[in-house]
PDB file of C-alpha atoms in Angstrom:
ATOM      1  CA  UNK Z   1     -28.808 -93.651  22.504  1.00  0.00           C
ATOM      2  CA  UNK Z   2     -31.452 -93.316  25.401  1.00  0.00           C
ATOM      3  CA  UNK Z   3     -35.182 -92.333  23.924  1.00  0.00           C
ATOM      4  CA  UNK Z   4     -33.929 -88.502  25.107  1.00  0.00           C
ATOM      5  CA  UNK Z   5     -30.574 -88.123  23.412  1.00  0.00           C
ATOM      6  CA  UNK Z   6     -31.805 -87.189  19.611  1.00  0.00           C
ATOM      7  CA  UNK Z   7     -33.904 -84.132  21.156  1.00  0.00           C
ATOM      8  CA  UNK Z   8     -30.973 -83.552  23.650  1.00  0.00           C
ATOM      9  CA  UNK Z   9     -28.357 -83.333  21.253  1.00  0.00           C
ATOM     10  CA  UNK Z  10     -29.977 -80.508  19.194  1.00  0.00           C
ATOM     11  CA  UNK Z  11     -28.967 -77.052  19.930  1.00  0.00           C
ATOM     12  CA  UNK Z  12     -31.642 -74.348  21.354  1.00  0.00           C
ATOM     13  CA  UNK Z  13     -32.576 -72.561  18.405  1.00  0.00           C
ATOM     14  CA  UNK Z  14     -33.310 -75.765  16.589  1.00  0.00           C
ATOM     15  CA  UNK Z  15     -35.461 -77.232  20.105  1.00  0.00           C
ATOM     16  CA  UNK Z  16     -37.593 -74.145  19.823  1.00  0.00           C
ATOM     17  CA  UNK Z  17     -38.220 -73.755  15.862  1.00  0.00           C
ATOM     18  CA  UNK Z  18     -38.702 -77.893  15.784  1.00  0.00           C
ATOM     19  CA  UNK Z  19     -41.239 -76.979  18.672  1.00  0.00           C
ATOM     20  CA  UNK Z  20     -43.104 -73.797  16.835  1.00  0.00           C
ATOM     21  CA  UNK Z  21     -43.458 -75.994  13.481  1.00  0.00           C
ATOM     22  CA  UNK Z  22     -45.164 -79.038  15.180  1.00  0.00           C
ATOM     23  CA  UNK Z  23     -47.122 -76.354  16.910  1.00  0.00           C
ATOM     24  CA  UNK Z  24     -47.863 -74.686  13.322  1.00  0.00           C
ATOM     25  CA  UNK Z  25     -48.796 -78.334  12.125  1.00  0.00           C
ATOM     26  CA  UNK Z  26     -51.118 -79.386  15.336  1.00  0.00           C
ATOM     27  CA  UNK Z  27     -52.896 -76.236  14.183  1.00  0.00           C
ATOM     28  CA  UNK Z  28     -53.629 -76.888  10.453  1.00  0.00           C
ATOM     29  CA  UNK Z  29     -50.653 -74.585   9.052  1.00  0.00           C
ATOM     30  CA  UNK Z  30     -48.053 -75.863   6.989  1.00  0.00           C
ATOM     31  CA  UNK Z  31     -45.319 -77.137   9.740  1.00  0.00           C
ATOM     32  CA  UNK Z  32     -42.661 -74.615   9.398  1.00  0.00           C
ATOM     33  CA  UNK Z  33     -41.109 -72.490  12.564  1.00  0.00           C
ATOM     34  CA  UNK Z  34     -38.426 -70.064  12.892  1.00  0.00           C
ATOM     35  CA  UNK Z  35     -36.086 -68.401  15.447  1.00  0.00           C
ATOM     36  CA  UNK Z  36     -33.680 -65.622  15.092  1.00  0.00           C
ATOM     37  CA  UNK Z  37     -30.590 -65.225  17.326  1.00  0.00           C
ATOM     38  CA  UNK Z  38     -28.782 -62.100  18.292  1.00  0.00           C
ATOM     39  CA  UNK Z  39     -24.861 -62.424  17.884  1.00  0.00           C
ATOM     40  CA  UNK Z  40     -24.000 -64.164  21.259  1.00  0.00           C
ATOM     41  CA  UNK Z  41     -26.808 -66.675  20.325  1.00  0.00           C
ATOM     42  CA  UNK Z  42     -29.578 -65.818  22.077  1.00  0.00           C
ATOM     43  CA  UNK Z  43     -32.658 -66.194  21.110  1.00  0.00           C
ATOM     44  CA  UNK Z  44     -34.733 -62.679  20.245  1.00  0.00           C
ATOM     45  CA  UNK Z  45     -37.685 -63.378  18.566  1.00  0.00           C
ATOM     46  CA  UNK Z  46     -39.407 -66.653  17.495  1.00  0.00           C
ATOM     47  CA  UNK Z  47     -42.579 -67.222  14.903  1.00  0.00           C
ATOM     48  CA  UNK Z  48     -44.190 -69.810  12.820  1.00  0.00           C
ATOM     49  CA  UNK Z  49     -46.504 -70.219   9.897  1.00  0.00           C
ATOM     50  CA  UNK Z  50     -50.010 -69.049  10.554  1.00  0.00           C
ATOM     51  CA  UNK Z  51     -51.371 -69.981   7.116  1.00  0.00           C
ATOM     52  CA  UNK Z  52     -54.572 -71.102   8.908  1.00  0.00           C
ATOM     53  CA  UNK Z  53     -55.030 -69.475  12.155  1.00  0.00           C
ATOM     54  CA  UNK Z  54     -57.504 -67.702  12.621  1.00  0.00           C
ATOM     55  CA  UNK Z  55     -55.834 -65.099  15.019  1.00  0.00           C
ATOM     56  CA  UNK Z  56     -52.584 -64.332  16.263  1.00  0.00           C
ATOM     57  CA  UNK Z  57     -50.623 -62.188  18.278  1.00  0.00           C
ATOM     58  CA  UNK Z  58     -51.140 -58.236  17.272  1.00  0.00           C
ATOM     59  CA  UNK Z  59     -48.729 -57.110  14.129  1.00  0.00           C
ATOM     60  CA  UNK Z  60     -48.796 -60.565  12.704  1.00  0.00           C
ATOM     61  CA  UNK Z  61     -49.878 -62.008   9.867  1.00  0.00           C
ATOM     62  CA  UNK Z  62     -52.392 -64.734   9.746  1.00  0.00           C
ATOM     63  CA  UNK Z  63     -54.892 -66.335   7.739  1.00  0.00           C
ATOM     64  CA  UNK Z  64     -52.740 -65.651   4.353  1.00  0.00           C
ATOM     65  CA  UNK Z  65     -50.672 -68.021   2.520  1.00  0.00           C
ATOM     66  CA  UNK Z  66     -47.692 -65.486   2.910  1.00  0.00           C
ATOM     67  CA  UNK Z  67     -47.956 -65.687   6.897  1.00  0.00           C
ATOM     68  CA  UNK Z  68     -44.600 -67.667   6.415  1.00  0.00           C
ATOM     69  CA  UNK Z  69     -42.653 -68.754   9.694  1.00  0.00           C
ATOM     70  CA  UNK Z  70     -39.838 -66.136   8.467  1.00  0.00           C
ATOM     71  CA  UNK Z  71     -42.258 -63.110   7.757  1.00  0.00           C
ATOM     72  CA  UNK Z  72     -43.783 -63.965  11.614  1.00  0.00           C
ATOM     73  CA  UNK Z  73     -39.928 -63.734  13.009  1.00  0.00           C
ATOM     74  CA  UNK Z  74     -38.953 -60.714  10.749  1.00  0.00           C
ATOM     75  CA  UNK Z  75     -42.388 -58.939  10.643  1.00  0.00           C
ATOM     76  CA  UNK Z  76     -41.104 -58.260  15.217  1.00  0.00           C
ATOM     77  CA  UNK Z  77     -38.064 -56.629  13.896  1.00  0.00           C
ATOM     78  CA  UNK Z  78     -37.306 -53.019  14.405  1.00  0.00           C
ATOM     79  CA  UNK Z  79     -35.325 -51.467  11.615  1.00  0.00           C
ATOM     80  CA  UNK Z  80     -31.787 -52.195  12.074  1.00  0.00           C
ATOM     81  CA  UNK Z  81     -28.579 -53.942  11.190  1.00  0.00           C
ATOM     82  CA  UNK Z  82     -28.613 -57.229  11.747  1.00  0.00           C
ATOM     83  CA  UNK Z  83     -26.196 -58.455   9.919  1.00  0.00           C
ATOM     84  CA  UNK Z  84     -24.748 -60.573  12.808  1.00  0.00           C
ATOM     85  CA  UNK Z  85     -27.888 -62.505  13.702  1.00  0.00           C
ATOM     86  CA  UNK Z  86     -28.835 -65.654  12.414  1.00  0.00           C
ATOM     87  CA  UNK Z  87     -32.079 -67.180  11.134  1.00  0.00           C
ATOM     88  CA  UNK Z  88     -32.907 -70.626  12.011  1.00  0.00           C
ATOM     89  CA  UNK Z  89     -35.533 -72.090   9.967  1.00  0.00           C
ATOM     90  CA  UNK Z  90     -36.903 -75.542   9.621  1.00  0.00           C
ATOM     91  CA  UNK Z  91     -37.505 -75.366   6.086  1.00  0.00           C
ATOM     92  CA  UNK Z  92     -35.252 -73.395   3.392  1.00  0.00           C
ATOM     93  CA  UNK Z  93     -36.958 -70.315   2.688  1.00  0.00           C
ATOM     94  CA  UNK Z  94     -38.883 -69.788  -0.492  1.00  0.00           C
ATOM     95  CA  UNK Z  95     -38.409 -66.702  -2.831  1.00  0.00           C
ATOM     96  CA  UNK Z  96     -40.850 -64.021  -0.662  1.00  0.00           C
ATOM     97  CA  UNK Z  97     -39.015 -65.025   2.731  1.00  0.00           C
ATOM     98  CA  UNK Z  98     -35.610 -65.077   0.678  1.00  0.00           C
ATOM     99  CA  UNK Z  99     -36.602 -61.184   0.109  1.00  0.00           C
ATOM    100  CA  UNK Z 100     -38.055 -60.260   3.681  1.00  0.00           C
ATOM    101  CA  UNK Z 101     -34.516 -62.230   4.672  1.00  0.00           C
ATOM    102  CA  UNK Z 102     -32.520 -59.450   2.161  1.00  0.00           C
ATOM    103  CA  UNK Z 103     -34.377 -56.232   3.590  1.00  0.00           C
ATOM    104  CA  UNK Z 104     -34.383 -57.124   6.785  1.00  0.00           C
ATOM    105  CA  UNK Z 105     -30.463 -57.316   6.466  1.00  0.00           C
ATOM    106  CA  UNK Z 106     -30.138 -60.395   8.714  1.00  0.00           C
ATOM    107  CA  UNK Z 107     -26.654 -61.883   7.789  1.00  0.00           C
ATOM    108  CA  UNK Z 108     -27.201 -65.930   8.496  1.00  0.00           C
ATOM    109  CA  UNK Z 109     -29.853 -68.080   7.668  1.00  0.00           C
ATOM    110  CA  UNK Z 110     -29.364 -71.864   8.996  1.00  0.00           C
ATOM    111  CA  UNK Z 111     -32.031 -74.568   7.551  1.00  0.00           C
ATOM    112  CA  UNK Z 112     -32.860 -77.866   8.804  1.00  0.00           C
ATOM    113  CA  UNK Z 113     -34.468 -78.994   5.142  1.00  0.00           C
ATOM    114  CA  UNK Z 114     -34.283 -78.410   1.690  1.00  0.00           C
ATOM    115  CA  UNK Z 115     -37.416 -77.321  -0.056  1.00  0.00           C
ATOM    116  CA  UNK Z 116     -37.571 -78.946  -3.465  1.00  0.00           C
ATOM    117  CA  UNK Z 117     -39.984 -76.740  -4.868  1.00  0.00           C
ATOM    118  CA  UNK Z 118     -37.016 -73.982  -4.784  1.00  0.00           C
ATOM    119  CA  UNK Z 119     -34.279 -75.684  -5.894  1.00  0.00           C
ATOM    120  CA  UNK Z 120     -31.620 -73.163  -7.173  1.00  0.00           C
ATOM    121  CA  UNK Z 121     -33.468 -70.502  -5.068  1.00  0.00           C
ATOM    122  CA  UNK Z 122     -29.894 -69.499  -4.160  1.00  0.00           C
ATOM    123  CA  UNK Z 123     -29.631 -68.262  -7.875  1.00  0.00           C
ATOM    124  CA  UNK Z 124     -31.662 -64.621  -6.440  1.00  0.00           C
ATOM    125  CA  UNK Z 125     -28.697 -63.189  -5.611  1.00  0.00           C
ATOM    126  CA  UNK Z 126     -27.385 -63.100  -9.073  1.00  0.00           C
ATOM    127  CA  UNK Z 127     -29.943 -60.863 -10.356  1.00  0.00           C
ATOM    128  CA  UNK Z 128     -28.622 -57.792  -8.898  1.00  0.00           C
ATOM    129  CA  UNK Z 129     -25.556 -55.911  -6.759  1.00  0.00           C
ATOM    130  CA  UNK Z 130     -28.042 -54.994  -4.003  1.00  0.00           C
ATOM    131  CA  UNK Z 131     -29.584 -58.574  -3.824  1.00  0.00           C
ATOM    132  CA  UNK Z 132     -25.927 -59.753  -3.739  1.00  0.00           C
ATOM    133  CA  UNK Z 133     -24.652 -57.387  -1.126  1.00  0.00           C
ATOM    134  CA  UNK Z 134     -27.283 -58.252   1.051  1.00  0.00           C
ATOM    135  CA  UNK Z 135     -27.545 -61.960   0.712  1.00  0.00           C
ATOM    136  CA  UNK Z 136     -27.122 -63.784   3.791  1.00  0.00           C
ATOM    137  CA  UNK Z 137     -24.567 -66.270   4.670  1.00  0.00           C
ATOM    138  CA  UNK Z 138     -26.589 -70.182   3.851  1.00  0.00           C
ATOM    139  CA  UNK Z 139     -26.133 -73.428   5.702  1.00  0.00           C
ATOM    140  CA  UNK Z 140     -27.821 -76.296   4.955  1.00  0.00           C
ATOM    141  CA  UNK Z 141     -29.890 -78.817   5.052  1.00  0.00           C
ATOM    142  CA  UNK Z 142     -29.230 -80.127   8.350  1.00  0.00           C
ATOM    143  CA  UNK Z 143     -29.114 -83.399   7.843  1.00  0.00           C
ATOM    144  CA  UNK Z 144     -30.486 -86.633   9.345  1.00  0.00           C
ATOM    145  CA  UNK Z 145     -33.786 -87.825  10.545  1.00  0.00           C
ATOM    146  CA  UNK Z 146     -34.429 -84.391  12.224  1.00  0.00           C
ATOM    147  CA  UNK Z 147     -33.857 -83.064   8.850  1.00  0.00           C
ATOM    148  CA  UNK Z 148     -36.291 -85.950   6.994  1.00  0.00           C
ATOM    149  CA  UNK Z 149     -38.820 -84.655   9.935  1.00  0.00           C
ATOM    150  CA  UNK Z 150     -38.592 -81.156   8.986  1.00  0.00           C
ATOM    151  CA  UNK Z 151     -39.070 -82.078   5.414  1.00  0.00           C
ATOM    152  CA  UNK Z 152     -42.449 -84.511   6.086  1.00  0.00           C
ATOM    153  CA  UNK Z 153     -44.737 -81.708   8.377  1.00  0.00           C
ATOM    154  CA  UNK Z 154     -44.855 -79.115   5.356  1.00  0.00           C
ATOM    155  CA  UNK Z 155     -45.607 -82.039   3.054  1.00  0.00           C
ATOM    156  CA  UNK Z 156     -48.411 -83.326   5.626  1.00  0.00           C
ATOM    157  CA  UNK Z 157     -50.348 -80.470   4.778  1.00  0.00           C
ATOM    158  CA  UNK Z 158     -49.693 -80.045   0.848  1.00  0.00           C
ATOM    159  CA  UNK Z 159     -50.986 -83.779   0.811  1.00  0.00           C
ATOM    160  CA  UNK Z 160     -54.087 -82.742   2.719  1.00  0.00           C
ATOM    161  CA  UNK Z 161     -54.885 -79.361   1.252  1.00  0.00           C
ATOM    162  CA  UNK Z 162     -53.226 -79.781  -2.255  1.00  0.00           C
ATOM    163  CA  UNK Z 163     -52.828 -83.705  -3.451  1.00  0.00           C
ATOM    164  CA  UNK Z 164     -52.918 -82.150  -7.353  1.00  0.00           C
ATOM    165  CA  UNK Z 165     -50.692 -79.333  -6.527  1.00  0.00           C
ATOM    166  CA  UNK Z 166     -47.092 -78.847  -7.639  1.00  0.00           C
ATOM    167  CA  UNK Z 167     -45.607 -79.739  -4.306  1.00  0.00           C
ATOM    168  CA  UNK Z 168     -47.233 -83.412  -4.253  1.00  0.00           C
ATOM    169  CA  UNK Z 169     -46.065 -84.042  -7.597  1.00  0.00           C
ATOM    170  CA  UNK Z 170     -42.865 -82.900  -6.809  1.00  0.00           C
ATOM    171  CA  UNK Z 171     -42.415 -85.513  -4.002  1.00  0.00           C
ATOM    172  CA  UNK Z 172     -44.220 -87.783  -6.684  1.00  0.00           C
ATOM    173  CA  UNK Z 173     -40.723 -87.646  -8.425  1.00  0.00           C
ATOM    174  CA  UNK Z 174     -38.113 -86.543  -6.396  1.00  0.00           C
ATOM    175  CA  UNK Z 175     -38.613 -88.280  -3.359  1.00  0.00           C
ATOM    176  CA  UNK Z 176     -41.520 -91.122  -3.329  1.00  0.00           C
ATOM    177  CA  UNK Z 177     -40.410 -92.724  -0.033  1.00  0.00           C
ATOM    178  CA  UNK Z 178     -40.809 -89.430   2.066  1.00  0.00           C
ATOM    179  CA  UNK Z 179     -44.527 -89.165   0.154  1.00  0.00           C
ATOM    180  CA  UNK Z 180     -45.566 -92.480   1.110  1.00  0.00           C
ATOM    181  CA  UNK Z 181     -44.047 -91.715   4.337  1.00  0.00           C
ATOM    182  CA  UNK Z 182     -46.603 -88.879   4.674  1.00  0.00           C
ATOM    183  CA  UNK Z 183     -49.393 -90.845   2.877  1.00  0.00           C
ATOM    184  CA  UNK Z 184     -49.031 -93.481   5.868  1.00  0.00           C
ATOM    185  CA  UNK Z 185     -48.986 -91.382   8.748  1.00  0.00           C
ATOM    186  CA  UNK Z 186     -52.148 -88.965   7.384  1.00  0.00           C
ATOM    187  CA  UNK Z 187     -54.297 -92.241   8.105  1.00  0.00           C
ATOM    188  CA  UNK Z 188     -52.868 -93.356  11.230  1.00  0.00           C
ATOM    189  CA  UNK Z 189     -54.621 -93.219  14.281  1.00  0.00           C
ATOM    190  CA  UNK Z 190     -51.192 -93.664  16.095  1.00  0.00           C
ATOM    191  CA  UNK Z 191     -49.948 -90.792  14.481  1.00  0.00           C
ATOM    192  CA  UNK Z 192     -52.988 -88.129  15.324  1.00  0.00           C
ATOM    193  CA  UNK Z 193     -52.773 -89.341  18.672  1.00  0.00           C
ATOM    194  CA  UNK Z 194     -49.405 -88.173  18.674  1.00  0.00           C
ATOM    195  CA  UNK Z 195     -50.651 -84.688  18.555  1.00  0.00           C
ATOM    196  CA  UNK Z 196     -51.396 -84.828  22.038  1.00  0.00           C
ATOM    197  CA  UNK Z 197     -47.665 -85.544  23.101  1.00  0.00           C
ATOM    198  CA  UNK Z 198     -44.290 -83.103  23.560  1.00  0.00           C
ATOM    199  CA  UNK Z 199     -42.252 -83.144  20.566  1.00  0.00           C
ATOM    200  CA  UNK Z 200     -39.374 -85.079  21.898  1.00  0.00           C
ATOM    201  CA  UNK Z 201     -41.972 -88.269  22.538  1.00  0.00           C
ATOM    202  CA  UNK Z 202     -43.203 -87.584  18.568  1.00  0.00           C
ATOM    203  CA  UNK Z 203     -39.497 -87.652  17.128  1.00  0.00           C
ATOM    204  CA  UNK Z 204     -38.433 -90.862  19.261  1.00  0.00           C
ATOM    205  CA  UNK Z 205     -41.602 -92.748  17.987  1.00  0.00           C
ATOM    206  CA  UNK Z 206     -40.920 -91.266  14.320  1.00  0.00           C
ATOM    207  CA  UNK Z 207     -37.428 -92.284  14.741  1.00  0.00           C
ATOM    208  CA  UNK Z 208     -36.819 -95.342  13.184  1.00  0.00           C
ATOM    209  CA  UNK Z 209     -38.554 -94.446   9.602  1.00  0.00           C
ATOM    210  CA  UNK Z 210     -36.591 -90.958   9.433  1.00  0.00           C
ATOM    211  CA  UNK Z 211     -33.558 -92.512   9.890  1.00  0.00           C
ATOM    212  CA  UNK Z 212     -34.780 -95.385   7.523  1.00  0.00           C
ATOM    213  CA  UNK Z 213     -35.419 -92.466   5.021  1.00  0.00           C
ATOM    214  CA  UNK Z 214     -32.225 -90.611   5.778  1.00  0.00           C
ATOM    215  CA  UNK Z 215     -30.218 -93.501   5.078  1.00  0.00           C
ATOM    216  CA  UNK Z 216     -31.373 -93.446   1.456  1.00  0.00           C
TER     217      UNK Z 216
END
């Protein structure tokens, strides 16, 4: 494959919620993005998570640990069905999004990465016949090195802002090569200077250890 063809060969949605979580991570926030798509597939609202920022766009949250990439797509909604639009998220949505996803009524949710600190999150919609009704459609992970990447910019910043926390020792026994993965990079020059570059130039130089990883 030419240096182009892994970026080219992902569809829109995922080009633009890739995009808004390296953006999210470039800014301090935990490197999650979202995008929701109307029922021809078009892209209607986009968002990312503003954990850190210090502003944002008015109406949206920031500067909270529940300024999730979901809650900054959903939080532009109008009230409405949307039962036929799908949520693309880089990450698989914890338990609050998981709820904003049920009221808001949206019907899909696509993920590029599993989030091992919620395994068996899909369990919420057997605790009642309202959660159940309304519990969207799930596919996911991904899969592949876009999916490894997905998975390693959250854990960039739990390894920075929480090495003791739950989501570093979860890594610590679940997945060890994706932590040392993330251990490497955090004191790599190569890799800050990175920052600088479109995301298409970060994934082909990442390349080779994702798919290392995904190969696993």
């Amino acid at each position: 494959m030419t240096k182009d063809s892994h970026w080219l060969a992902l569809e829109e949605p995922w080009q633009v919620a890739l995009t808004l979580a390296w953006e999210a991570h470039i800014g301090g926030n935990v490197g999650v993005g979202a995008v929701l798509t109307d029922p021809r597939g078009r892209i209607v609202a986009v968002g990312r998570n503003r954990v850190s920022d210090k502003e944002a766009p008015p109406g949206r949250l920031r500067s909270t640990y529940i300024a999730h990439a979901e809650i900054d797509v959903l939080g532009q909604l109008m009230r409405g069905d949307y039962r036929h639009h799908t949520l693309w998220t880089t990450l698989e949505s914890c338990p609050l999004c998981c709820m904003a996803i049920v009221m808001s009524n949206v019907g899909t949710v696509t993920y590029a990465a599993r989030d091992r600190l919620w395994d068996g999150i899909s369990r919420l919609a057997e605790l009642n016949e309202f959660i159940a009704r309304r519990w969207p459609v799930r596919r996911g992970p991904l899969g592949g090195p876009v999916s490894v990447f997905s998975e390693l910019l959250p854990l960039l910043w739990f390894l920075e802002h929480k090495p003791s926390g739950s989501v570093v020792e979860k890594y610590e026994s679940q997945h060890p090569r994706l932590l040392a993965l993330a251990e490497t990079l955090r004191g790599d020059a190569r890799f800050a200077d990175l920052k600088a570059h479109p995301l298409d130039v970060v994934l082909n130089q990442l390349w080779p250890d994702l798919a290392a990883i995904d190969a696993e």
